[in-house]
Coordinates of C-alpha atoms in Angstrom, one line a residue:
M1 CA 46.4 261.4 -53.6
E2 CA 45.5 265.3 -52.6
E3 CA 41.9 264.7 -54.2
F4 CA 41.4 261.6 -52.3
L5 CA 42.3 263.4 -49.1
I6 CA 40.0 266.4 -49.6
L7 CA 37.2 263.8 -50.3
F8 CA 38.0 261.5 -47.2
V9 CA 37.8 264.6 -45.2
R10 CA 34.5 265.7 -46.7
M11 CA 33.0 262.4 -46.0
K12 CA 34.2 262.2 -42.3
V13 CA 32.6 265.8 -41.9
F14 CA 29.3 264.6 -43.6
I15 CA 29.2 261.3 -41.5
V16 CA 29.7 263.8 -38.2
L17 CA 27.0 266.1 -39.3
L18 CA 24.6 262.9 -40.0
I19 CA 25.5 261.5 -36.6
G20 CA 24.8 264.7 -34.8
I21 CA 21.4 265.2 -36.9
F22 CA 20.0 262.0 -35.7
G23 CA 21.3 261.8 -32.7
T24 CA 19.7 265.0 -31.9
T25 CA 16.6 263.7 -33.5
I26 CA 16.5 260.5 -31.3
S27 CA 17.1 262.6 -28.0
N28 CA 14.5 265.2 -28.6
A29 CA 12.0 262.3 -29.2
Q30 CA 12.8 261.4 -26.0
R31 CA 12.1 265.1 -24.8
L32 CA 9.6 267.5 -24.6
S33 CA 10.0 270.1 -27.4
L34 CA 10.3 273.4 -26.1
S35 CA 8.9 276.9 -27.9
T36 CA 12.1 278.7 -27.4
K37 CA 14.3 278.9 -30.6
S38 CA 17.4 280.0 -28.5
D39 CA 19.6 277.1 -27.7
S40 CA 21.2 279.3 -24.9
C41 CA 18.0 279.8 -23.6
A42 CA 17.1 276.1 -23.5
Y43 CA 20.5 275.2 -22.1
Y44 CA 20.0 277.5 -19.0
Y45 CA 16.3 276.1 -18.8
Y46 CA 17.7 272.4 -18.4
L47 CA 20.6 273.7 -15.9
G48 CA 18.3 275.5 -13.7
W49 CA 16.6 272.4 -13.3
K50 CA 19.8 270.6 -12.6
N51 CA 20.7 273.2 -10.0
V52 CA 17.3 272.7 -7.8
L53 CA 16.6 269.1 -8.3
E54 CA 20.1 267.4 -8.6
D55 CA 22.3 269.9 -6.5
G56 CA 19.5 271.4 -4.1
D57 CA 20.9 274.6 -5.1
Y58 CA 18.1 277.2 -5.2
S59 CA 20.3 280.3 -5.5
A60 CA 22.2 278.8 -8.5
S61 CA 18.8 277.8 -10.1
E62 CA 17.7 281.3 -10.1
R63 CA 20.5 282.6 -11.6
S64 CA 20.4 280.3 -14.2
Y65 CA 16.7 280.9 -14.9
R66 CA 17.5 284.7 -15.1
K67 CA 20.0 284.1 -17.7
M68 CA 17.5 281.8 -19.7
M69 CA 15.1 284.7 -19.7
R70 CA 17.8 287.2 -21.1
F71 CA 18.1 284.9 -23.9
D72 CA 14.3 284.7 -24.6
P73 CA 12.4 287.1 -22.7
Q74 CA 9.3 285.7 -24.4
F75 CA 9.5 282.2 -23.2
L76 CA 6.7 281.4 -21.2
L77 CA 7.6 278.0 -19.5
G78 CA 10.7 279.4 -18.5
M79 CA 9.1 282.6 -17.1
S80 CA 6.5 280.4 -15.0
L81 CA 9.8 278.6 -13.4
L82 CA 11.4 282.1 -12.7
G83 CA 8.2 283.0 -10.8
R84 CA 8.2 279.9 -8.8
I85 CA 11.7 280.2 -7.5
S86 CA 11.6 284.2 -7.2
T87 CA 11.2 285.5 -3.6
N88 CA 9.9 288.8 -4.9
P89 CA 6.4 288.8 -4.6
Y90 CA 5.9 291.7 -6.9
E91 CA 7.9 290.0 -9.6
Q92 CA 5.5 286.9 -9.1
D93 CA 2.7 288.7 -9.4
S94 CA 3.9 290.4 -12.8
I95 CA 4.5 287.0 -14.0
K96 CA 1.3 285.5 -13.2
A97 CA -0.7 288.3 -14.8
I98 CA 1.8 287.6 -17.9
L99 CA 0.8 284.1 -18.0
H100 CA -2.7 284.6 -17.4
K101 CA -2.9 286.8 -20.6
R102 CA -0.6 284.9 -22.9
R103 CA -0.5 281.2 -21.9
S104 CA -3.1 280.3 -24.8
E105 CA -0.1 280.9 -27.1
I106 CA 1.4 277.7 -26.0
Q107 CA -0.3 274.7 -27.2
G108 CA 0.2 270.8 -26.8
D109 CA 2.4 269.0 -24.0
E110 CA 4.2 272.3 -23.2
R111 CA 0.9 273.8 -22.4
L112 CA 0.1 270.9 -20.0
L113 CA 3.4 271.5 -18.3
L114 CA 2.9 275.3 -18.3
D115 CA -0.6 275.1 -16.7
V116 CA 0.9 273.1 -14.1
F117 CA 3.7 275.4 -13.4
N118 CA 1.3 278.4 -13.5
E119 CA -0.9 276.7 -10.8
L120 CA 1.9 276.0 -8.8
L121 CA 3.1 279.5 -8.9
K122 CA -0.2 280.5 -7.6
L123 CA -0.3 278.0 -4.8
S124 CA 3.1 279.4 -3.6
S125 CA 2.1 283.0 -3.9
L126 CA -1.2 282.2 -1.7
R127 CA 1.0 280.2 1.1
A128 CA 3.3 283.0 1.3
K129 CA 0.6 285.5 1.7
S130 CA -1.2 283.1 4.5
S131 CA -4.2 283.1 2.3
E132 CA -7.2 281.0 3.3
K133 CA -7.6 280.4 -0.5
A134 CA -4.3 278.0 -0.3
K135 CA -5.7 275.1 0.8
A136 CA -8.1 275.0 -1.9
Q137 CA -5.7 276.2 -4.3
E138 CA -3.6 273.2 -3.3
K139 CA -6.3 270.6 -3.8
K140 CA -6.9 272.0 -7.4
T141 CA -3.1 272.2 -8.1
L142 CA -2.1 268.4 -7.2
K143 CA -5.0 267.3 -9.1
L144 CA -4.1 269.2 -12.3
A145 CA -0.3 268.5 -11.6
E146 CA -1.0 264.3 -11.2
A147 CA -2.8 264.4 -14.6
N148 CA -0.6 266.3 -16.5
L149 CA 2.7 264.9 -15.3
R150 CA 1.9 261.7 -15.7
K151 CA 1.1 262.3 -19.4
I152 CA 4.4 264.0 -19.8
A153 CA 6.5 261.5 -17.8
H154 CA 5.5 258.6 -19.9
R155 CA 5.5 260.4 -23.2
Y156 CA 9.0 261.8 -22.7
P157 CA 11.1 259.4 -20.5
N158 CA 14.1 261.4 -20.9
D159 CA 12.7 264.6 -19.2
M160 CA 13.8 263.6 -15.8
H161 CA 12.7 266.9 -14.0
T162 CA 9.2 266.2 -15.1
K163 CA 9.4 262.6 -13.6
S164 CA 11.1 264.3 -10.4
E165 CA 7.9 266.4 -10.2
Y166 CA 5.4 263.8 -10.7
I167 CA 6.8 261.6 -7.9
E168 CA 6.6 264.7 -5.8
V169 CA 3.0 265.2 -6.4
L170 CA 2.4 261.6 -5.9
H171 CA 4.1 261.8 -2.5
Y172 CA 1.8 264.7 -1.5
R173 CA -1.2 263.0 -2.5
Y174 CA -0.6 259.3 -1.8
G175 CA 2.2 259.2 0.5
P176 CA 5.7 257.8 0.5
K177 CA 5.1 254.3 -0.4
A178 CA 3.0 255.2 -3.8
A179 CA 5.8 257.5 -4.5
L180 CA 8.6 254.9 -4.1
D181 CA 6.5 252.3 -6.3
S182 CA 5.9 254.9 -8.9
L183 CA 9.7 256.1 -8.8
R184 CA 10.9 252.3 -9.2
T185 CA 8.2 252.1 -12.1
L186 CA 9.2 255.2 -14.1
A187 CA 13.2 254.8 -13.4
S188 CA 15.5 251.8 -13.8
G189 CA 19.1 251.4 -14.1
N190 CA 21.3 254.6 -14.2
E191 CA 18.2 256.7 -13.5
L192 CA 18.0 255.3 -10.1
E193 CA 21.5 257.0 -9.7
N194 CA 20.1 260.4 -10.5
P195 CA 20.7 262.7 -7.6
F196 CA 17.2 264.1 -7.0
L197 CA 15.6 260.4 -7.3
L198 CA 18.2 259.0 -5.1
G199 CA 18.0 261.5 -2.4
Y200 CA 14.3 261.9 -2.6
A201 CA 13.9 257.8 -2.4
A202 CA 16.3 258.1 0.6
M203 CA 13.9 260.6 2.4
M204 CA 10.8 258.5 1.6
E205 CA 12.6 255.4 3.2
A206 CA 13.4 257.5 6.2
E207 CA 9.6 258.5 6.1
L208 CA 8.6 255.0 6.2
G209 CA 11.0 254.3 9.1
M210 CA 13.5 252.1 6.8
F211 CA 16.4 254.0 8.3
D212 CA 19.1 251.6 7.1
K213 CA 18.1 251.8 3.5
A214 CA 17.7 255.7 3.7
L215 CA 21.1 256.0 5.0
Q216 CA 22.5 253.8 2.4
K217 CA 21.1 255.9 -0.3
A218 CA 22.1 258.9 1.3
Q219 CA 25.6 257.6 1.7
R220 CA 25.5 256.7 -2.1
L221 CA 24.5 260.3 -3.0
Q222 CA 27.2 261.8 -0.9
I223 CA 29.7 259.7 -3.0
I224 CA 28.1 260.6 -6.3
L225 CA 28.3 264.1 -5.5
E226 CA 31.6 264.4 -3.5
D227 CA 33.5 266.5 -6.2
Q228 CA 30.5 269.1 -6.2
H229 CA 30.3 271.6 -3.6
V230 CA 26.6 271.4 -3.5
P231 CA 23.9 271.3 -0.5
K232 CA 21.7 268.2 -1.5
P233 CA 23.5 265.4 0.2
H234 CA 23.5 267.6 3.4
A235 CA 19.8 268.5 3.0
V236 CA 18.9 264.9 2.5
F237 CA 20.8 263.8 5.6
A238 CA 19.0 266.5 7.6
A239 CA 15.7 265.0 6.4
I240 CA 16.7 261.7 7.8
Y241 CA 18.3 262.3 10.8
L242 CA 15.2 264.5 11.4
K243 CA 12.9 261.7 10.9
M244 CA 15.2 259.5 13.1
G245 CA 14.8 261.8 16.3
K246 CA 18.6 263.0 15.9
K247 CA 18.3 266.5 16.5
E248 CA 21.9 267.5 16.7
E249 CA 22.9 265.5 13.5
A250 CA 20.2 267.0 11.6
R251 CA 20.9 270.4 13.0
I252 CA 24.7 270.1 11.9
A253 CA 23.6 268.7 8.3
V254 CA 21.4 271.5 7.8
E255 CA 23.6 274.2 8.7
N256 CA 26.4 272.6 6.2
A257 CA 23.3 272.8 3.5
L258 CA 22.6 276.3 4.0
K259 CA 26.5 277.5 4.4
I260 CA 26.6 276.4 0.6
D261 CA 23.2 277.7 -0.3
A262 CA 21.5 280.0 2.2
G263 CA 18.5 280.4 -0.3
S264 CA 18.0 276.7 -0.3
I265 CA 14.3 276.3 0.9
D266 CA 14.5 272.7 1.5
A267 CA 17.3 273.3 4.1
Q268 CA 15.2 276.4 5.2
R269 CA 12.1 274.4 6.0
L270 CA 14.1 271.5 7.7
K271 CA 15.7 274.3 9.9
V272 CA 12.1 275.1 11.0
E273 CA 11.1 271.7 11.8
I274 CA 14.5 271.0 13.5
D275 CA 14.1 274.1 15.5
K276 CA 10.7 273.0 16.9
M277 CA 12.1 269.5 18.2
K278 CA 12.6 269.1 21.7

């Protein structure tokens, strides 16, 4: 009887291991493989994306990316994201120099993504310096981003952050209707409840003048995130109210977002626009 129990326990452990192995294989087949060998580095890489896209919390995202780099200082894709979110121009210039020198070390689909992030980093740096080169860089960056992100978004359907970046690029290049159409093509079912996609869809609906639909989506987003102290819902409401011409409601919403994360770039941009309203 004792031998039977030992055998039974061993079989259960074996089955659990098999499920873990095959489950990971299936999941990884749907998600871009990263060059880092550190599980902790990868964890904070994805957490940083969640912080900024789903929560709208830029400060938390920066903290996640800095933790990520402590676990693997050589992770170039992650380094590019830290450069994008950093507000230190010297740090950004240092990261740009490293990426320029070493980006050939990364190949395949991860290189496609790295090239996009590298160009976006250059763009944000030129914009911060009010450089005349920013417009030319923007055109180059958006063209490359559309081509590369389209490939990644279709090859790895579980890479939600890549889909999100792709939708944003389409919005910048072709406007809200094209972006909404692509969002509905790329995402379905539970994915449409993803806080970033839901919030972004709400803002695009508002841009198209469909305010009732926009507010319904924003209210749904608020319900989904009601247990989390994050700026995302407030920033989305602020963007919608701004399009509706409701200055006071927009101002209150954006102030609520900034109380949670003073470093929220989305909320900061909205505040500038709201302050310009008559």
